Amino acid sequence: MNAKSWFNLHSWAGLFVGVLLFVTCVSGTLATLSHELEYLTDAKYRALSSSTSTNYSALENTLNKHYPQAQLLYIQRHKQDYLATEAALKVGDSFRFVYLDAATGRLLGEGEWARISRFLRNWHMNLSMGWTGKLIVTSLSVLLVILLVSSFYVYRRWWQGFMKKPAALCLDKRSSWADWHKLFGLWSLWFITVMAITGIWYLVEHGLQTAKVPHTVSLPQAVSDFKKQRIEKYLSPISLTAAYEAAKQAFPSLDIRYIRYPNKADQPIEVRGYNDDILLRLRANRVYLKPSSGESLGIQKGEELPIVARISDTADPLHFGNFAGVGTKLIWGLFGTLMSFVSAAGIYMSWLRVKRKTTAVKWLGVSGGIAIGLVVASLLITSLSFTERSVPNRVYSPILG
């Protein structure tokens, strides 16, 4: 392929569904920092201290005091200790989030399912369009790969451009936009590569799930056997504190961050956490407990995961930068912003190139019209649906109070 062919390929990949790619970049950048945005907007999302210890006994006492007759669905403490601990409750037939300080158990506030992080997650993950939306979003990673590879042929001697001073940005001057497009694109190359690779994996994973190809870790045999047993349903499930202590005994090195109660007596309590692993999300390390006694039914260690499961549990931390403190999230947010600018600048440069010869409608074409339609529809659907949260009819957890 000659230089012109590479340029045409690069332009096609950037414009085919350019608006959709740009919106996905923006929504992903905001989703990365969504909990921090909540932190800034409302005090209930802020822990009182950045203590690394979690006082489950104090958390349980607070829930018992303020929410009698409610049931705990799950409780989670984020990897970033400045964020409040979240307890999801079934209160009657409704769902409620309760926010607590992990170290003291103090009640910080409460809220519904709808919030900034939920809106952005639904929008970015699948445009709030379920299976089809996820296929659309993950397929954009193919365009990213094309853009990434073709950029090295479009921008000759690209390695010399990292320190090249760009021209002052002028709204109607295409060459000035090209300078900034190239500069930010070069500095974002590593980040775009990470997004392309993880996006390709999400696309592959979506295909595996659709084809029902086994690619996750099987439950421990004791858990499978437990589900087949005849369970005495009148037995009360153990308390939150007891679940924490039982999991800690079974997996002493686990930094417990999540405890979820089951919907039925023949399902285990699931405890998740971190175990000094590199680039693994919360679900990689687990303890399964017998609800009525706290007996360990098995553990899963991230360090022992098979290769496919390991890739699956590494993709999210890499994609969102959620593997250390706020520093990595801010870095991901910064380069996500640069990537969004590169996408927007590429679209605008293309318009400046042809605006004297055609109309905006003809320039956008069918694919551009579809992309804009999808963006508008996704915003509307997300706005209408992100408040929805179904509550299970039954939860096998202790009655609070």
Tab-separated table of N, CA and C in Angstrom, residues 121-279:
chain	number	residue	atom	x	y	z
A	121	ARG	N	-21.456	4.044	33.423
A	121	ARG	CA	-21.134	2.641	33.170
A	121	ARG	C	-22.083	2.049	32.125
A	122	ASN	N	-23.385	2.300	32.305
A	122	ASN	CA	-24.362	1.771	31.347
A	122	ASN	C	-24.130	2.329	29.945
A	123	TRP	N	-23.831	3.611	29.878
A	123	TRP	CA	-23.645	4.275	28.588
A	123	TRP	C	-22.390	3.782	27.885
A	124	HIS	N	-21.300	3.688	28.625
A	124	HIS	CA	-20.035	3.298	28.005
A	124	HIS	C	-19.985	1.816	27.678
A	125	MET	N	-20.524	0.998	28.557
A	125	MET	CA	-20.382	-0.449	28.401
A	125	MET	C	-21.138	-0.989	27.196
A	126	ASN	N	-22.378	-0.563	27.030
A	126	ASN	CA	-23.170	-1.126	25.938
A	126	ASN	C	-24.228	-0.167	25.387
A	127	LEU	N	-24.016	1.146	25.610
A	127	LEU	CA	-24.963	2.153	25.125
A	127	LEU	C	-26.366	1.925	25.688
A	128	SER	N	-26.440	1.157	26.784
A	128	SER	CA	-27.712	0.768	27.403
A	128	SER	C	-28.594	-0.009	26.439
A	129	MET	N	-27.958	-0.717	25.506
A	129	MET	CA	-28.689	-1.481	24.492
A	129	MET	C	-28.433	-2.975	24.589
A	130	GLY	N	-27.961	-3.435	25.759
A	130	GLY	CA	-27.794	-4.867	25.965
A	130	GLY	C	-26.771	-5.511	25.053
A	131	TRP	N	-27.109	-6.711	24.573
A	131	TRP	CA	-26.190	-7.522	23.770
A	131	TRP	C	-25.739	-6.768	22.519
A	132	THR	N	-26.691	-6.150	21.812
A	132	THR	CA	-26.358	-5.441	20.568
A	132	THR	C	-25.439	-4.265	20.831
A	133	GLY	N	-25.747	-3.502	21.890
A	133	GLY	CA	-24.926	-2.351	22.223
A	133	GLY	C	-23.502	-2.737	22.584
A	134	LYS	N	-23.360	-3.845	23.311
A	134	LYS	CA	-22.010	-4.288	23.678
A	134	LYS	C	-21.228	-4.718	22.446
A	135	LEU	N	-21.899	-5.351	21.509
A	135	LEU	CA	-21.235	-5.743	20.265
A	135	LEU	C	-20.770	-4.512	19.495
A	136	ILE	N	-21.607	-3.478	19.454
A	136	ILE	CA	-21.243	-2.245	18.747
A	136	ILE	C	-20.015	-1.599	19.398
A	137	VAL	N	-20.056	-1.453	20.715
A	137	VAL	CA	-18.970	-0.780	21.434
A	137	VAL	C	-17.668	-1.558	21.320
A	138	THR	N	-17.711	-2.870	21.549
A	138	THR	CA	-16.474	-3.663	21.496
A	138	THR	C	-15.923	-3.753	20.076
A	139	SER	N	-16.804	-3.691	19.082
A	139	SER	CA	-16.333	-3.735	17.686
A	139	SER	C	-15.539	-2.495	17.307
A	140	LEU	N	-15.747	-1.407	18.044
A	140	LEU	CA	-14.969	-0.191	17.774
A	140	LEU	C	-13.478	-0.419	17.990
A	141	SER	N	-13.131	-1.447	18.760
A	141	SER	CA	-11.713	-1.740	18.985
A	141	SER	C	-11.014	-2.135	17.691
A	142	VAL	N	-11.750	-2.719	16.756
A	142	VAL	CA	-11.172	-3.070	15.451
A	142	VAL	C	-10.773	-1.799	14.704
A	143	LEU	N	-11.641	-0.782	14.767
A	143	LEU	CA	-11.310	0.501	14.154
A	143	LEU	C	-10.091	1.124	14.827
A	144	LEU	N	-10.001	0.976	16.146
A	144	LEU	CA	-8.832	1.517	16.867
A	144	LEU	C	-7.544	0.869	16.379
A	145	VAL	N	-7.574	-0.432	16.170
A	145	VAL	CA	-6.388	-1.134	15.668
A	145	VAL	C	-6.012	-0.604	14.282
A	146	ILE	N	-7.003	-0.418	13.425
A	146	ILE	CA	-6.739	0.117	12.081
A	146	ILE	C	-6.149	1.524	12.173
A	147	LEU	N	-6.727	2.361	13.003
A	147	LEU	CA	-6.225	3.729	13.187
A	147	LEU	C	-4.800	3.716	13.720
A	148	LEU	N	-4.549	2.830	14.665
A	148	LEU	CA	-3.230	2.769	15.291
A	148	LEU	C	-2.160	2.352	14.278
A	149	VAL	N	-2.417	1.278	13.550
A	149	VAL	CA	-1.433	0.771	12.580
A	149	VAL	C	-1.231	1.760	11.432
A	150	SER	N	-2.325	2.275	10.904
A	150	SER	CA	-2.221	3.170	9.748
A	150	SER	C	-1.553	4.494	10.096
A	151	SER	N	-1.621	4.909	11.360
A	151	SER	CA	-1.037	6.194	11.754
A	151	SER	C	0.474	6.223	11.545
A	152	PHE	N	1.125	5.061	11.683
A	152	PHE	CA	2.577	5.020	11.494
A	152	PHE	C	2.964	5.223	10.024
A	153	TYR	N	2.051	4.914	9.110
A	153	TYR	CA	2.318	5.094	7.686
A	153	TYR	C	1.856	6.466	7.207
A	154	VAL	N	0.820	6.989	7.855
A	154	VAL	CA	0.335	8.322	7.502
A	154	VAL	C	1.309	9.390	7.959
A	155	TYR	N	1.858	9.215	9.161
A	155	TYR	CA	2.754	10.209	9.745
A	155	TYR	C	4.192	9.699	9.615
A	156	ARG	N	4.832	10.020	8.521
A	156	ARG	CA	6.197	9.591	8.267
A	156	ARG	C	7.156	10.217	9.287
A	157	ARG	N	8.186	9.493	9.667
A	157	ARG	CA	9.164	9.928	10.672
A	157	ARG	C	8.450	10.408	11.942
A	158	TRP	N	7.482	9.624	12.342
A	158	TRP	CA	6.657	9.996	13.492
A	158	TRP	C	7.472	10.139	14.777
A	159	TRP	N	8.558	9.405	14.899
A	159	TRP	CA	9.364	9.447	16.124
A	159	TRP	C	10.026	10.804	16.347
A	160	GLN	N	10.042	11.620	15.320
A	160	GLN	CA	10.630	12.954	15.460
A	160	GLN	C	9.608	14.000	15.912
A	161	GLY	N	8.372	13.580	16.055
A	161	GLY	CA	7.319	14.556	16.319
A	161	GLY	C	6.950	14.765	17.779
A	162	PHE	N	7.565	14.001	18.695
A	162	PHE	CA	7.175	14.095	20.103
A	162	PHE	C	7.432	15.488	20.692
A	163	MET	N	8.496	16.128	20.254
A	163	MET	CA	8.843	17.436	20.804
A	163	MET	C	8.627	18.568	19.803
A	164	LYS	N	7.956	18.265	18.709
A	164	LYS	CA	7.716	19.285	17.693
A	164	LYS	C	6.654	20.271	18.170
A	165	LYS	N	6.979	21.539	18.100
A	165	LYS	CA	6.048	22.564	18.565
A	165	LYS	C	4.913	22.737	17.562
A	166	PRO	N	3.657	22.599	18.020
A	166	PRO	CA	2.531	22.747	17.089
A	166	PRO	C	2.212	24.211	16.815
A	167	ALA	N	1.546	24.462	15.707
A	167	ALA	CA	1.113	25.817	15.387
A	167	ALA	C	-0.029	26.216	16.315
A	168	ALA	N	-0.198	27.507	16.490
A	168	ALA	CA	-1.313	27.988	17.307
A	168	ALA	C	-2.623	27.504	16.699
A	169	LEU	N	-3.511	27.002	17.562
A	169	LEU	CA	-4.750	26.417	17.078
A	169	LEU	C	-5.667	27.494	16.500
A	170	CYS	N	-6.029	27.296	15.253
A	170	CYS	CA	-6.927	28.233	14.553
A	170	CYS	C	-8.153	27.455	14.090
A	171	LEU	N	-9.330	27.955	14.401
A	171	LEU	CA	-10.568	27.210	14.190
A	171	LEU	C	-10.744	26.759	12.749
A	172	ASP	N	-10.391	27.586	11.792
A	172	ASP	CA	-10.643	27.255	10.393
A	172	ASP	C	-9.386	26.847	9.628
A	173	LYS	N	-8.297	26.628	10.323
A	173	LYS	CA	-7.043	26.268	9.660
A	173	LYS	C	-6.736	24.797	9.899
A	174	ARG	N	-6.869	23.987	8.875
A	174	ARG	CA	-6.721	22.544	9.001
A	174	ARG	C	-5.316	22.142	9.445
A	175	SER	N	-4.309	22.860	8.973
A	175	SER	CA	-2.930	22.492	9.316
A	175	SER	C	-2.659	22.623	10.814
A	176	SER	N	-3.269	23.606	11.464
A	176	SER	CA	-3.051	23.768	12.897
A	176	SER	C	-3.709	22.628	13.679
A	177	TRP	N	-4.888	22.200	13.248
A	177	TRP	CA	-5.547	21.054	13.880
A	177	TRP	C	-4.724	19.782	13.656
A	178	ALA	N	-4.119	19.678	12.464
A	178	ALA	CA	-3.290	18.506	12.158
A	178	ALA	C	-2.091	18.426	13.089
A	179	ASP	N	-1.484	19.576	13.398
A	179	ASP	CA	-0.337	19.591	14.316
A	179	ASP	C	-0.712	19.036	15.687
A	180	TRP	N	-1.825	19.505	16.225
A	180	TRP	CA	-2.260	19.058	17.556
A	180	TRP	C	-2.754	17.610	17.513
A	181	HIS	N	-3.380	17.229	16.424
A	181	HIS	CA	-3.840	15.850	16.239
A	181	HIS	C	-2.648	14.885	16.283
A	182	LYS	N	-1.591	15.248	15.592
A	182	LYS	CA	-0.398	14.399	15.564
A	182	LYS	C	0.304	14.383	16.914
A	183	LEU	N	0.452	15.555	17.545
A	183	LEU	CA	1.172	15.648	18.815
A	183	LEU	C	0.476	14.834	19.906
A	184	PHE	N	-0.816	15.071	20.094
A	184	PHE	CA	-1.547	14.340	21.127
A	184	PHE	C	-1.668	12.855	20.782
A	185	GLY	N	-1.757	12.564	19.482
A	185	GLY	CA	-1.816	11.170	19.062
A	185	GLY	C	-0.535	10.428	19.389
A	186	LEU	N	0.613	11.085	19.172
A	186	LEU	CA	1.897	10.456	19.484
A	186	LEU	C	2.040	10.170	20.974
A	187	TRP	N	1.720	11.171	21.793
A	187	TRP	CA	1.859	10.988	23.241
A	187	TRP	C	0.839	10.005	23.795
A	188	SER	N	-0.214	9.772	23.041
A	188	SER	CA	-1.261	8.844	23.496
A	188	SER	C	-1.118	7.448	22.895
A	189	LEU	N	-0.054	7.221	22.121
A	189	LEU	CA	0.082	5.937	21.435
A	189	LEU	C	-0.004	4.756	22.385
A	190	TRP	N	0.698	4.836	23.515
A	190	TRP	CA	0.685	3.713	24.464
A	190	TRP	C	-0.721	3.477	25.007
A	191	PHE	N	-1.426	4.574	25.273
A	191	PHE	CA	-2.764	4.481	25.848
A	191	PHE	C	-3.757	3.921	24.828
A	192	ILE	N	-3.674	4.406	23.585
A	192	ILE	CA	-4.552	3.903	22.527
A	192	ILE	C	-4.305	2.415	22.303
A	193	THR	N	-3.042	1.998	22.408
A	193	THR	CA	-2.696	0.577	22.270
A	193	THR	C	-3.369	-0.247	23.364
A	194	VAL	N	-3.307	0.242	24.597
A	194	VAL	CA	-3.950	-0.458	25.719
A	194	VAL	C	-5.457	-0.556	25.487
A	195	MET	N	-6.073	0.553	25.052
A	195	MET	CA	-7.520	0.543	24.811
A	195	MET	C	-7.873	-0.418	23.667
A	196	ALA	N	-7.050	-0.453	22.635
A	196	ALA	CA	-7.311	-1.337	21.495
A	196	ALA	C	-7.203	-2.809	21.911
A	197	ILE	N	-6.155	-3.137	22.659
A	197	ILE	CA	-5.944	-4.534	23.071
A	197	ILE	C	-7.055	-4.998	24.009
A	198	THR	N	-7.351	-4.203	25.027
A	198	THR	CA	-8.406	-4.594	25.969
A	198	THR	C	-9.766	-4.610	25.278
A	199	GLY	N	-9.977	-3.677	24.340
A	199	GLY	CA	-11.234	-3.668	23.593
A	199	GLY	C	-11.399	-4.918	22.742
A	200	ILE	N	-10.315	-5.348	22.100
A	200	ILE	CA	-10.353	-6.588	21.317
A	200	ILE	C	-10.693	-7.767	22.225
A	201	TRP	N	-10.114	-7.763	23.426
A	201	TRP	CA	-10.426	-8.858	24.357
A	201	TRP	C	-11.905	-8.845	24.731
A	202	TYR	N	-12.476	-7.660	24.997
A	202	TYR	CA	-13.902	-7.578	25.333
A	202	TYR	C	-14.755	-8.113	24.184
A	203	LEU	N	-14.322	-7.837	22.959
A	203	LEU	CA	-15.038	-8.341	21.786
A	203	LEU	C	-14.966	-9.863	21.736
A	204	VAL	N	-13.783	-10.416	21.965
A	204	VAL	CA	-13.606	-11.873	21.984
A	204	VAL	C	-14.434	-12.488	23.117
A	205	GLU	N	-14.382	-11.873	24.283
A	205	GLU	CA	-15.123	-12.377	25.442
A	205	GLU	C	-16.625	-12.356	25.175
A	206	HIS	N	-17.089	-11.299	24.510
A	206	HIS	CA	-18.507	-11.204	24.153
A	206	HIS	C	-18.895	-12.350	23.225
A	207	GLY	N	-17.997	-12.665	22.300
A	207	GLY	CA	-18.251	-13.785	21.401
A	207	GLY	C	-18.276	-15.115	22.128
A	208	LEU	N	-17.360	-15.303	23.071
A	208	LEU	CA	-17.324	-16.544	23.852
A	208	LEU	C	-18.594	-16.711	24.678
A	209	GLN	N	-19.056	-15.607	25.272
A	209	GLN	CA	-20.284	-15.662	26.065
A	209	GLN	C	-21.489	-15.972	25.192
A	210	THR	N	-21.530	-15.355	24.011
A	210	THR	CA	-22.652	-15.587	23.096
A	210	THR	C	-22.683	-17.030	22.621
A	211	ALA	N	-21.508	-17.571	22.319
A	211	ALA	CA	-21.419	-18.954	21.843
A	211	ALA	C	-21.445	-19.959	22.991
A	212	LYS	N	-21.504	-19.451	24.217
A	212	LYS	CA	-21.533	-20.293	25.421
A	212	LYS	C	-20.323	-21.228	25.489
A	213	VAL	N	-19.175	-20.658	25.138
A	213	VAL	CA	-17.919	-21.397	25.238
A	213	VAL	C	-17.358	-21.211	26.649
A	214	PRO	N	-17.113	-22.297	27.380
A	214	PRO	CA	-16.594	-22.165	28.754
A	214	PRO	C	-15.247	-21.438	28.760
A	215	HIS	N	-15.162	-20.360	29.534
A	215	HIS	CA	-13.897	-19.619	29.609
A	215	HIS	C	-13.671	-19.021	30.999
A	216	THR	N	-14.538	-19.376	31.941
A	216	THR	CA	-14.386	-18.888	33.312
A	216	THR	C	-13.993	-20.052	34.227
A	217	VAL	N	-13.567	-19.706	35.432
A	217	VAL	CA	-13.147	-20.727	36.384
A	217	VAL	C	-14.369	-21.440	36.951
A	218	SER	N	-14.311	-22.750	37.001
A	218	SER	CA	-15.418	-23.531	37.562
A	218	SER	C	-15.486	-23.338	39.068
A	219	LEU	N	-16.677	-23.485	39.612
A	219	LEU	CA	-16.838	-23.401	41.061
A	219	LEU	C	-16.117	-24.562	41.733
A	220	PRO	N	-15.599	-24.354	42.947
A	220	PRO	CA	-15.003	-25.470	43.686
A	220	PRO	C	-16.002	-26.618	43.815
A	221	GLN	N	-15.510	-27.844	43.859
A	221	GLN	CA	-16.383	-29.012	43.910
A	221	GLN	C	-17.291	-28.979	45.123
A	222	ALA	N	-16.770	-28.477	46.248
A	222	ALA	CA	-17.585	-28.426	47.471
A	222	ALA	C	-18.793	-27.516	47.299
A	223	VAL	N	-18.645	-26.441	46.521
A	223	VAL	CA	-19.771	-25.539	46.265
A	223	VAL	C	-20.812	-26.246	45.402
A	224	SER	N	-20.371	-26.946	44.375
A	224	SER	CA	-21.286	-27.688	43.514
A	224	SER	C	-22.022	-28.765	44.304
A	225	ASP	N	-21.291	-29.465	45.174
A	225	ASP	CA	-21.917	-30.498	46.007
A	225	ASP	C	-22.920	-29.885	46.981
A	226	PHE	N	-22.574	-28.728	47.530
A	226	PHE	CA	-23.453	-28.046	48.484
A	226	PHE	C	-24.784	-27.681	47.838
A	227	LYS	N	-24.747	-27.262	46.582
A	227	LYS	CA	-25.972	-26.877	45.882
A	227	LYS	C	-26.906	-28.054	45.652
A	228	LYS	N	-26.349	-29.275	45.691
A	228	LYS	CA	-27.160	-30.472	45.449
A	228	LYS	C	-27.746	-31.040	46.738
A	229	GLN	N	-27.296	-30.531	47.872
A	229	GLN	CA	-27.749	-31.057	49.153
A	229	GLN	C	-29.144	-30.546	49.500
A	230	ARG	N	-29.785	-31.278	50.390
A	230	ARG	CA	-31.059	-30.816	50.921
A	230	ARG	C	-30.756	-29.847	52.060
A	231	ILE	N	-31.176	-28.622	51.903
A	231	ILE	CA	-30.816	-27.569	52.856
A	231	ILE	C	-31.970	-27.309	53.813
A	232	GLU	N	-31.634	-27.193	55.095
A	232	GLU	CA	-32.626	-26.830	56.105
A	232	GLU	C	-32.859	-25.329	56.013
A	233	LYS	N	-33.932	-24.939	55.361
A	233	LYS	CA	-34.154	-23.530	55.049
A	233	LYS	C	-34.456	-22.673	56.272
A	234	TYR	N	-34.808	-23.322	57.381
A	234	TYR	CA	-35.124	-22.542	58.575
A	234	TYR	C	-33.875	-22.077	59.310
A	235	LEU	N	-32.711	-22.610	58.945
A	235	LEU	CA	-31.479	-22.197	59.605
A	235	LEU	C	-31.143	-20.755	59.217
A	236	SER	N	-30.775	-19.936	60.196
A	236	SER	CA	-30.460	-18.530	59.928
A	236	SER	C	-29.060	-18.396	59.349
A	237	PRO	N	-28.870	-17.518	58.371
A	237	PRO	CA	-27.520	-17.276	57.844
A	237	PRO	C	-26.677	-16.514	58.860
A	238	ILE	N	-25.391	-16.661	58.753
A	238	ILE	CA	-24.479	-16.008	59.700
A	238	ILE	C	-24.464	-14.499	59.484
A	239	SER	N	-23.995	-13.770	60.481
A	239	SER	CA	-23.947	-12.313	60.418
A	239	SER	C	-22.818	-11.843	59.513
A	240	LEU	N	-22.820	-10.565	59.218
A	240	LEU	CA	-21.782	-9.964	58.377
A	240	LEU	C	-20.411	-10.127	59.021
A	241	THR	N	-20.329	-9.852	60.305
A	241	THR	CA	-19.052	-9.973	61.018
A	241	THR	C	-18.563	-11.415	61.014
A	242	ALA	N	-19.482	-12.345	61.227
A	242	ALA	CA	-19.105	-13.761	61.230
A	242	ALA	C	-18.624	-14.198	59.849
A	243	ALA	N	-19.262	-13.685	58.810
A	243	ALA	CA	-18.839	-14.014	57.447
A	243	ALA	C	-17.429	-13.495	57.185
A	244	TYR	N	-17.159	-12.284	57.643
A	244	TYR	CA	-15.821	-11.709	57.478
A	244	TYR	C	-14.777	-12.560	58.201
A	245	GLU	N	-15.063	-12.913	59.442
A	245	GLU	CA	-14.097	-13.685	60.234
A	245	GLU	C	-13.873	-15.069	59.645
A	246	ALA	N	-14.944	-15.698	59.141
A	246	ALA	CA	-14.805	-17.024	58.546
A	246	ALA	C	-13.967	-16.965	57.266
A	247	ALA	N	-14.191	-15.932	56.446
A	247	ALA	CA	-13.416	-15.784	55.215
A	247	ALA	C	-11.957	-15.491	55.521
A	248	LYS	N	-11.727	-14.695	56.536
A	248	LYS	CA	-10.348	-14.351	56.924
A	248	LYS	C	-9.608	-15.584	57.418
A	249	GLN	N	-10.308	-16.446	58.111
A	249	GLN	CA	-9.684	-17.676	58.592
A	249	GLN	C	-9.354	-18.612	57.429
A	250	ALA	N	-10.234	-18.647	56.436
A	250	ALA	CA	-10.016	-19.528	55.289
A	250	ALA	C	-8.936	-19.002	54.349
A	251	PHE	N	-8.804	-17.671	54.271
A	251	PHE	CA	-7.879	-17.042	53.325
A	251	PHE	C	-7.233	-15.863	54.056
A	252	PRO	N	-6.255	-16.119	54.946
A	252	PRO	CA	-5.718	-15.084	55.845
A	252	PRO	C	-5.131	-13.865	55.154
A	253	SER	N	-4.524	-14.038	53.994
A	253	SER	CA	-3.863	-12.906	53.329
A	253	SER	C	-4.820	-12.054	52.499
A	254	LEU	N	-6.075	-12.442	52.416
A	254	LEU	CA	-7.043	-11.733	51.573
A	254	LEU	C	-7.447	-10.400	52.200
A	255	ASP	N	-7.308	-9.325	51.427
A	255	ASP	CA	-7.802	-8.006	51.833
A	255	ASP	C	-9.271	-7.939	51.406
A	256	ILE	N	-10.165	-8.268	52.329
A	256	ILE	CA	-11.585	-8.439	52.011
A	256	ILE	C	-12.230	-7.093	51.705
A	257	ARG	N	-12.888	-7.027	50.536
A	257	ARG	CA	-13.517	-5.778	50.086
A	257	ARG	C	-14.984	-5.947	49.699
A	258	TYR	N	-15.460	-7.168	49.638
A	258	TYR	CA	-16.816	-7.405	49.132
A	258	TYR	C	-17.379	-8.677	49.752
A	259	ILE	N	-18.600	-8.581	50.297
A	259	ILE	CA	-19.297	-9.742	50.851
A	259	ILE	C	-20.719	-9.716	50.307
A	260	ARG	N	-21.112	-10.795	49.662
A	260	ARG	CA	-22.451	-10.868	49.061
A	260	ARG	C	-23.209	-12.071	49.606
A	261	TYR	N	-24.441	-11.815	50.042
A	261	TYR	CA	-25.315	-12.885	50.504
A	261	TYR	C	-26.092	-13.463	49.326
A	262	PRO	N	-26.438	-14.756	49.398
A	262	PRO	CA	-27.159	-15.390	48.284
A	262	PRO	C	-28.663	-15.130	48.353
A	263	ASN	N	-29.352	-15.542	47.296
A	263	ASN	CA	-30.807	-15.436	47.252
A	263	ASN	C	-31.493	-16.677	47.826
A	264	LYS	N	-30.739	-17.773	47.866
A	264	LYS	CA	-31.317	-19.030	48.347
A	264	LYS	C	-30.377	-19.690	49.357
A	265	ALA	N	-30.957	-20.563	50.181
A	265	ALA	CA	-30.183	-21.224	51.236
A	265	ALA	C	-29.166	-22.214	50.684
A	266	ASP	N	-29.383	-22.686	49.439
A	266	ASP	CA	-28.443	-23.651	48.860
A	266	ASP	C	-27.367	-22.986	48.009
A	267	GLN	N	-27.225	-21.680	48.163
A	267	GLN	CA	-26.158	-20.946	47.489
A	267	GLN	C	-25.179	-20.415	48.529
A	268	PRO	N	-23.894	-20.258	48.169
A	268	PRO	CA	-22.911	-19.817	49.163
A	268	PRO	C	-22.870	-18.303	49.333
A	269	ILE	N	-22.369	-17.882	50.471
A	269	ILE	CA	-21.960	-16.488	50.642
A	269	ILE	C	-20.646	-16.330	49.879
A	270	GLU	N	-20.528	-15.250	49.107
A	270	GLU	CA	-19.313	-15.039	48.322
A	270	GLU	C	-18.548	-13.835	48.857
A	271	VAL	N	-17.279	-14.050	49.150
A	271	VAL	CA	-16.409	-13.003	49.676
A	271	VAL	C	-15.288	-12.772	48.672
A	272	ARG	N	-15.031	-11.501	48.345
A	272	ARG	CA	-13.982	-11.175	47.374
A	272	ARG	C	-12.999	-10.181	47.980
A	273	GLY	N	-11.812	-10.135	47.395
A	273	GLY	CA	-10.814	-9.181	47.890
A	273	GLY	C	-9.557	-9.187	47.045
A	274	TYR	N	-8.525	-8.523	47.556
A	274	TYR	CA	-7.228	-8.438	46.870
A	274	TYR	C	-6.189	-9.216	47.658
A	275	ASN	N	-5.201	-9.724	46.937
A	275	ASN	CA	-4.200	-10.584	47.584
A	275	ASN	C	-2.797	-10.254	47.089
A	276	ASP	N	-2.481	-8.963	46.988
A	276	ASP	CA	-1.168	-8.514	46.528
A	276	ASP	C	-0.836	-9.026	45.128
A	277	ASP	N	-1.865	-9.235	44.333
A	277	ASP	CA	-1.656	-9.632	42.938
A	277	ASP	C	-1.457	-8.388	42.076
A	278	ILE	N	-0.849	-8.577	40.933
A	278	ILE	CA	-0.631	-7.478	40.005
A	278	ILE	C	-1.728	-7.469	38.954
A	279	LEU	N	-2.405	-6.335	38.815
A	279	LEU	CA	-3.395	-6.130	37.759
A	279	LEU	C	-4.471	-7.209	37.734
